[in-house]
XYZ file of C-alpha atoms in Angstrom:
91
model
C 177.041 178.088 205.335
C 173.705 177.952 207.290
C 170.169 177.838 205.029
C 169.817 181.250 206.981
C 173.129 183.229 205.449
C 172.934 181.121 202.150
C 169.344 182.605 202.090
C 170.504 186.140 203.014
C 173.140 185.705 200.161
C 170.903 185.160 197.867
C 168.311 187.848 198.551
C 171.381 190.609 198.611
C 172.148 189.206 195.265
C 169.038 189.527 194.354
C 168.939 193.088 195.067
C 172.005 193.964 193.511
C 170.434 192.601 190.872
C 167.034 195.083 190.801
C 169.274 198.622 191.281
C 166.923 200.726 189.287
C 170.304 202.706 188.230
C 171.777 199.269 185.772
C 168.749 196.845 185.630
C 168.307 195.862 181.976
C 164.149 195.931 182.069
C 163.745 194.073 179.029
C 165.549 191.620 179.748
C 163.225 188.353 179.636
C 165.731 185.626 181.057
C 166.502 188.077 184.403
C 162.945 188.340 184.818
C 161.836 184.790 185.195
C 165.161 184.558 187.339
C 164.252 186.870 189.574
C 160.656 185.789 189.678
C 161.874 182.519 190.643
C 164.066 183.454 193.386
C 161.493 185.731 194.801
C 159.212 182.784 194.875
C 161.574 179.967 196.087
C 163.400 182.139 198.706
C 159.519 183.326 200.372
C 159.879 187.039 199.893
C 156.417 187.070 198.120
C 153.980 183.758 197.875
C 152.205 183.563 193.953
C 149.189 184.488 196.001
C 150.536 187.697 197.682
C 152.102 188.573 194.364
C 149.247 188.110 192.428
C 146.922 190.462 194.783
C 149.678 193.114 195.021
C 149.455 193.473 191.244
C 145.560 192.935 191.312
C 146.318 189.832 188.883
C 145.685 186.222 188.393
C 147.732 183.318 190.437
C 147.754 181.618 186.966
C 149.282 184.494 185.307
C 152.305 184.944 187.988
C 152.379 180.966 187.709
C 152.810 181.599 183.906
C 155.745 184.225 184.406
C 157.497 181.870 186.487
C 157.862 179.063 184.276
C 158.914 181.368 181.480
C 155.094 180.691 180.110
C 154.362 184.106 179.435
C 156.503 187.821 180.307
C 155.158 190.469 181.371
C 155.408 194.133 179.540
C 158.962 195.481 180.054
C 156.847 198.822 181.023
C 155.557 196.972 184.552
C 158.542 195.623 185.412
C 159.852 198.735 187.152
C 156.922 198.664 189.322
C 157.863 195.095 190.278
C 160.810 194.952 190.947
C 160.444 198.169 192.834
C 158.283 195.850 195.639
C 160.611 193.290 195.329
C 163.714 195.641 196.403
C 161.062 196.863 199.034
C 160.372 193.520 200.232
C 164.176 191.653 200.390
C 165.235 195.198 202.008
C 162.765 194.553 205.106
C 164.038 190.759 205.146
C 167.370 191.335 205.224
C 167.707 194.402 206.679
């Protein structure tokens, strides 16, 4: 499998992952997972997250390594852009 279809996997896994309809919200561990991917697989940069959610680089940073979690209430919102953003990658 190419880096290109391994990285397509991924991001559709990803986004099975976010369906508003079963995501668990509160769930801390899925969070810094998905984070992470997000990250690692370029469909946001910590600085283009950061000004999307008019917030620190050090605070994403912090999310990311599990530092710090954000309220379960934003994480709709995020993930939300997320979906938005791997659905305009992939298609």
């Amino acid at each position: 499998m190419s880096s290109a279809e391994e990285r397509t996997r991924v991001l559709m896994d990803l986004f099975q992952k976010l369906d508003p309809a079963t995501v668990d919200y509160e769930d801390d561990e899925l969070f810094r997972e998905v984070i992470s991917a997000v990250l690692e697989n370029n469909v946001m940069t910590v600085a283009e997250f950061a000004d999307t959610f008019s917030m620190s680089r050090s605070s994403v940073s912090r999310w990311a390594d599990g530092r710090n979690d954000p309220h379960p209430a934003m994480r709709p919102v995020i993930y939300r852009v997320f979906r938005e953003r791997i659905s305009a990658i992939v298609g």
